mmCIF file of C-alpha atoms in Angstrom:
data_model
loop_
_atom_site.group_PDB
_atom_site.id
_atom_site.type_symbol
_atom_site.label_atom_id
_atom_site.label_comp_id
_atom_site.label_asym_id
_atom_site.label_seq_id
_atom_site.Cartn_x
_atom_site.Cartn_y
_atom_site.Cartn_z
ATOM 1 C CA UNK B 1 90.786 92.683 90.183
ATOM 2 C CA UNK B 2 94.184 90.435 89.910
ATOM 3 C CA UNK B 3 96.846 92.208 88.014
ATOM 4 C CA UNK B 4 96.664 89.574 85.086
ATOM 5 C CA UNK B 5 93.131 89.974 84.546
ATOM 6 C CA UNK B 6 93.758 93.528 84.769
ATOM 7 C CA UNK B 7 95.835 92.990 82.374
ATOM 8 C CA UNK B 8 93.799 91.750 79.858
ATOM 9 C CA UNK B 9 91.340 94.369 80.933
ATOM 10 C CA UNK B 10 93.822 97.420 79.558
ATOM 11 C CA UNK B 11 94.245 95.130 76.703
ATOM 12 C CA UNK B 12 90.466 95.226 76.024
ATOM 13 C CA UNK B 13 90.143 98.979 76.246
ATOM 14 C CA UNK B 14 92.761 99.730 74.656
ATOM 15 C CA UNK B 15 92.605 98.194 71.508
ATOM 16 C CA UNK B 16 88.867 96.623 70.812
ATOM 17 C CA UNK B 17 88.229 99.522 68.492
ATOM 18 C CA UNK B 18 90.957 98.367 66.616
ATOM 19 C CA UNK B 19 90.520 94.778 66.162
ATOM 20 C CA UNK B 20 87.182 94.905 65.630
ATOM 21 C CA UNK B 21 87.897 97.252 62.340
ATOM 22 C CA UNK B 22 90.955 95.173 61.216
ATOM 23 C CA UNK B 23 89.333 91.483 61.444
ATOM 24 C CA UNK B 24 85.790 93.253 60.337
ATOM 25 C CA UNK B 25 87.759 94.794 57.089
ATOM 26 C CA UNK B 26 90.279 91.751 56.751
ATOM 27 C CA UNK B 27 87.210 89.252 56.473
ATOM 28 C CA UNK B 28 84.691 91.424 54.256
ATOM 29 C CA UNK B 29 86.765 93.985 52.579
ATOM 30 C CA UNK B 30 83.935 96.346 53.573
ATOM 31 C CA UNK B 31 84.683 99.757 55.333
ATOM 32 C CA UNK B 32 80.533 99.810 55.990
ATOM 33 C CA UNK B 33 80.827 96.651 57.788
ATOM 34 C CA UNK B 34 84.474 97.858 59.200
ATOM 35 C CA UNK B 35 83.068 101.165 60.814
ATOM 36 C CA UNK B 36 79.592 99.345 62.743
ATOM 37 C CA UNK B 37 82.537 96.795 64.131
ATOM 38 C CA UNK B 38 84.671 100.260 65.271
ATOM 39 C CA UNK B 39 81.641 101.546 67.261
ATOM 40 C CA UNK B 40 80.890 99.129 68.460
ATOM 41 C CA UNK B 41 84.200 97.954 69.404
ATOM 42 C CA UNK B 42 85.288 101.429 70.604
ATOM 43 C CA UNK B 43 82.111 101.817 72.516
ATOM 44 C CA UNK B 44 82.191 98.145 74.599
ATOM 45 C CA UNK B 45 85.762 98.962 75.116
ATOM 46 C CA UNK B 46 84.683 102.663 76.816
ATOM 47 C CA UNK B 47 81.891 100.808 78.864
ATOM 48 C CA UNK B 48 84.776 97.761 80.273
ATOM 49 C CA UNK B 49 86.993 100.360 81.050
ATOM 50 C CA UNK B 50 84.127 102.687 82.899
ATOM 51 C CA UNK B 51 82.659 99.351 84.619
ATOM 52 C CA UNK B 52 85.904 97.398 85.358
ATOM 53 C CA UNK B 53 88.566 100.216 85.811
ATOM 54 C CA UNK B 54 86.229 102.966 87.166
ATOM 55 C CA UNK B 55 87.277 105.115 84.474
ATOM 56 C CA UNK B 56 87.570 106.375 80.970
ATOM 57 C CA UNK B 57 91.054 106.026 79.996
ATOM 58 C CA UNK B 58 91.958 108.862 77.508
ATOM 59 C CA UNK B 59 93.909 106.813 74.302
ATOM 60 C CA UNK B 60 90.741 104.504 73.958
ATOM 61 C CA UNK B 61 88.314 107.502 74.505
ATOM 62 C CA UNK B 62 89.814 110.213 71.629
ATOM 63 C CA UNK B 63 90.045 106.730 69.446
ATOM 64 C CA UNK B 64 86.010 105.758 70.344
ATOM 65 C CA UNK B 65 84.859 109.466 69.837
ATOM 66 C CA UNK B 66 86.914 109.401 66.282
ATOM 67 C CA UNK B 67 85.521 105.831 65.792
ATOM 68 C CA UNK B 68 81.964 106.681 66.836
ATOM 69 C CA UNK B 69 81.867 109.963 64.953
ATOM 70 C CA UNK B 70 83.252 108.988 61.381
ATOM 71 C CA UNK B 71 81.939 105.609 61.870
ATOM 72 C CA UNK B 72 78.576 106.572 62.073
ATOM 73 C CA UNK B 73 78.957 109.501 59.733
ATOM 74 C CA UNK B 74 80.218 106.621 57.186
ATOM 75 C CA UNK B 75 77.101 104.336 58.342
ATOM 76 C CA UNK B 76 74.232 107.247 58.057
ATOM 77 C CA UNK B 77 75.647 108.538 54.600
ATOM 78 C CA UNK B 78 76.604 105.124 53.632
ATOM 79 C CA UNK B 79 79.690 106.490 51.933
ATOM 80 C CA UNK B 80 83.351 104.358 52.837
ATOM 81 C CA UNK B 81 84.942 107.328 52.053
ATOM 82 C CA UNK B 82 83.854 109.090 55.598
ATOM 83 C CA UNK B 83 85.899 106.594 57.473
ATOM 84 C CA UNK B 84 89.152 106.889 55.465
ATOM 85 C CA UNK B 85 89.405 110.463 55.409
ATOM 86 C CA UNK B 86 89.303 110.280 59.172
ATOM 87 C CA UNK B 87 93.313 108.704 59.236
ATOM 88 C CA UNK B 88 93.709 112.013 57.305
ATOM 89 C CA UNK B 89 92.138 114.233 59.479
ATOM 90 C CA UNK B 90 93.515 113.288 62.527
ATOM 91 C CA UNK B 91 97.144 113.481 61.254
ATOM 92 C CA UNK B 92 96.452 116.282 59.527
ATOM 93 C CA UNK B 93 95.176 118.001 62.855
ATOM 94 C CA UNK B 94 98.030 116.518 64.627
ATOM 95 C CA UNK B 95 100.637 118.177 62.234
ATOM 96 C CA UNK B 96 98.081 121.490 62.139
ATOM 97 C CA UNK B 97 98.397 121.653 66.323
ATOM 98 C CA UNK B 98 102.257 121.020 66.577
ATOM 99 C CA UNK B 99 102.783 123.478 63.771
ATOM 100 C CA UNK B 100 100.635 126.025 65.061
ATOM 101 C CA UNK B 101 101.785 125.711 68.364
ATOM 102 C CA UNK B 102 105.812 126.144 67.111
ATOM 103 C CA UNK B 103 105.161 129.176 65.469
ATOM 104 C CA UNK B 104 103.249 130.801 68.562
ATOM 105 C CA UNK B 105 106.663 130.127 70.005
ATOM 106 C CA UNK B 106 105.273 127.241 72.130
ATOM 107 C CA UNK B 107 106.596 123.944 72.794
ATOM 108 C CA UNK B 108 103.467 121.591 71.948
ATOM 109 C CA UNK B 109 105.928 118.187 72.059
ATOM 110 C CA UNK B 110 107.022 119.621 75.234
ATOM 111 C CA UNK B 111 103.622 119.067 76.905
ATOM 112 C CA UNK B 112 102.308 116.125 75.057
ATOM 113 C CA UNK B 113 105.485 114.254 76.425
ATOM 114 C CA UNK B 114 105.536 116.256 79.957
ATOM 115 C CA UNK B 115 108.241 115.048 82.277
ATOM 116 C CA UNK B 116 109.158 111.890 79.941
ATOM 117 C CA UNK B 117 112.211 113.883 78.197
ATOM 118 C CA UNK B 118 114.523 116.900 79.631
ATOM 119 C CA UNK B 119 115.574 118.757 76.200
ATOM 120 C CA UNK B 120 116.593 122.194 75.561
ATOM 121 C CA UNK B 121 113.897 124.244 74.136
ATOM 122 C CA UNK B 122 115.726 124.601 70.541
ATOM 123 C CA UNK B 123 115.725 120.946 70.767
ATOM 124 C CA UNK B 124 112.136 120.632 70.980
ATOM 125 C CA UNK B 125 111.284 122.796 68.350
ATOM 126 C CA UNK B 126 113.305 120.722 66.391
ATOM 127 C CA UNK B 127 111.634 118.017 67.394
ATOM 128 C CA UNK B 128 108.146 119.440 67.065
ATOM 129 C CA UNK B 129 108.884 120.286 63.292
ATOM 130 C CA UNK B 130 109.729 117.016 62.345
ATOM 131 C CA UNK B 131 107.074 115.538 63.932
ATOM 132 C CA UNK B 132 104.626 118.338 62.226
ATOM 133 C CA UNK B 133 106.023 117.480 58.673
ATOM 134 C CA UNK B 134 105.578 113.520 59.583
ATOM 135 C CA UNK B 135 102.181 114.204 60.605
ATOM 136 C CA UNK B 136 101.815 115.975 57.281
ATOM 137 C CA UNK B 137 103.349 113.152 55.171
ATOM 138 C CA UNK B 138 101.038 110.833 56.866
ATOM 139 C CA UNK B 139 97.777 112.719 55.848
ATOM 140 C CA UNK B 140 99.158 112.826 52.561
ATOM 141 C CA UNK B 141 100.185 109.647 52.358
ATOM 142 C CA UNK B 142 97.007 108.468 53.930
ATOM 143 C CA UNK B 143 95.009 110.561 50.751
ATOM 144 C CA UNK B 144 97.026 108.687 48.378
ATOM 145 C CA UNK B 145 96.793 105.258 49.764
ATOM 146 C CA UNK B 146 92.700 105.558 49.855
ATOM 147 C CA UNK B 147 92.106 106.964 46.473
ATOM 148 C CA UNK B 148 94.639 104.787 44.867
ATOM 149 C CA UNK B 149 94.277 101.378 46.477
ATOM 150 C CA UNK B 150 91.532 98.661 47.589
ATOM 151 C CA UNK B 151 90.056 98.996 51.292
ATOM 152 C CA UNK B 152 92.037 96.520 52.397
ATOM 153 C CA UNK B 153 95.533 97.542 50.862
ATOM 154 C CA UNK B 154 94.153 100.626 52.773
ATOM 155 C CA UNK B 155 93.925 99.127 56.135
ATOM 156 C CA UNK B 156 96.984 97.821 56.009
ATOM 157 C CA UNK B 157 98.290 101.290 55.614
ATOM 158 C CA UNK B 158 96.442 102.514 57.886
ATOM 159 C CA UNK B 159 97.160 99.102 60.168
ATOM 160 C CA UNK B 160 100.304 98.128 61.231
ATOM 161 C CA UNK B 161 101.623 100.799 58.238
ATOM 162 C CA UNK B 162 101.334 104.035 59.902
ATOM 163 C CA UNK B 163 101.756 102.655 63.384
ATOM 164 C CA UNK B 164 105.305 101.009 61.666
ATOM 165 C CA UNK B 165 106.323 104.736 60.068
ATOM 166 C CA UNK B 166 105.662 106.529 62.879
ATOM 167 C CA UNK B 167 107.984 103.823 65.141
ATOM 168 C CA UNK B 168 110.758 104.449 62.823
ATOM 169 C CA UNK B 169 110.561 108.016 62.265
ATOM 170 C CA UNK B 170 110.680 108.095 66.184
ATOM 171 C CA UNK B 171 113.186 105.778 66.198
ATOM 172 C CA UNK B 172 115.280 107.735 63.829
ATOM 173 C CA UNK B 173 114.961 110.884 66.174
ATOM 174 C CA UNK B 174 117.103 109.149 68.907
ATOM 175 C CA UNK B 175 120.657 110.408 68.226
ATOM 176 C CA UNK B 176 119.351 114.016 68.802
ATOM 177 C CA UNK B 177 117.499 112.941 71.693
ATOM 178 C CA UNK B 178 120.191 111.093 72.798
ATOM 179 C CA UNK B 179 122.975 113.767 72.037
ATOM 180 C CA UNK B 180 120.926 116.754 73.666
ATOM 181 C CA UNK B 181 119.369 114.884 76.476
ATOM 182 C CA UNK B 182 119.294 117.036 79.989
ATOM 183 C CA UNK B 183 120.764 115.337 82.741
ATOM 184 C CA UNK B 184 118.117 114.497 85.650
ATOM 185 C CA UNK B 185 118.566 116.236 88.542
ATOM 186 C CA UNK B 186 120.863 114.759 91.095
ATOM 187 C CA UNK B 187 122.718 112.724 88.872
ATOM 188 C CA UNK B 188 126.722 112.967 88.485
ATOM 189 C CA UNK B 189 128.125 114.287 84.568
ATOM 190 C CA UNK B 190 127.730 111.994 81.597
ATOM 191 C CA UNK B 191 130.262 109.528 80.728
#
């Protein structure tokens, strides 16, 4: 396969799920119609990425499982609700997992970003707080935003709203990042 179509292969599995929910809810305004787009999208995205890349890429499978399972619990119950708790859920399990995981005394951030960042352990667990009470905020907000507001206000929240949030919120983590950063091995003192 060439590198650009390979391209537009990652492209495919990566997000299908995705756009299949936001133009399915953007042109009916229907989370039923929304969630048989998501499985289906999710699962022609798993079955490119098995067929043309010879494997299941992890991102577009946790997103296809999510998609498939409140999807079709939201299709067999018929109730739009199923499929926007699910934003809450996962959040909610995300800020459940880091939390848990900090006051074991473990470093969950540590190895869900591996090698990416050298910080000191108290840095971490700074980290992994923050991003536990974000998590938190985003369930919340996600509860609020669904009971309060139309589906498609919702998927806006939900689409580019929490994906926006969560770039700032990591954004506005840098300085600390930054100012406690480890140097790599084998490279002189910081300027």
């Amino acid at each position: 396969m060439s590198p650009k179509l390979g391209r537009w292969v990652r492209l495919f599995v990566d997000y299908a799920g995705l756009v299949a929910f936001l133009v399915t809810i953007a042109i009916t305004g229907s989370a039923i119609a929304a969630s048989w787009a998501v499985v289906a999208g999710s699962l022609a995205a798993l079955a490119a990425g098995l067929v043309l890349e010879k494997r299941l890429a992890p991102m577009p499978l946790v997103t296809a499982l999510f998609g498939v399972i409140f999807g079709g619990a939201t299709l067999v119950f018929h109730d739009e609700r199923i499929i926007k708790m699910k934003l809450t859920i996962l959040d909610g399990g995300i800020a459940l997992f880091l939390l848990t995981g900090a006051l074991r005394g473990k470093n969950p951030l540590k190895a869900l970003m591996g090698e990416a960042f050298h910080l000191p352990d108290p840095v971490v667990r700074t980290l992994t707080l923050r991003y536990a009470l974000l998590f938190a905020a985003l369930a919340i907000g996600n509860e609020v935003v669904w009971r309060t507001q139309s589906t498609r206000v919702w998927a806006l929240y939900k689409f580019p709203g929490t994906v926006v949030l969560i770039f700032l919120f990591a954004l506005s983590q840098t300085p600390l990042i930054l100012k406690h950063a480890e140097e790599e091995p084998g490279t002189g003192p910081k300027p």
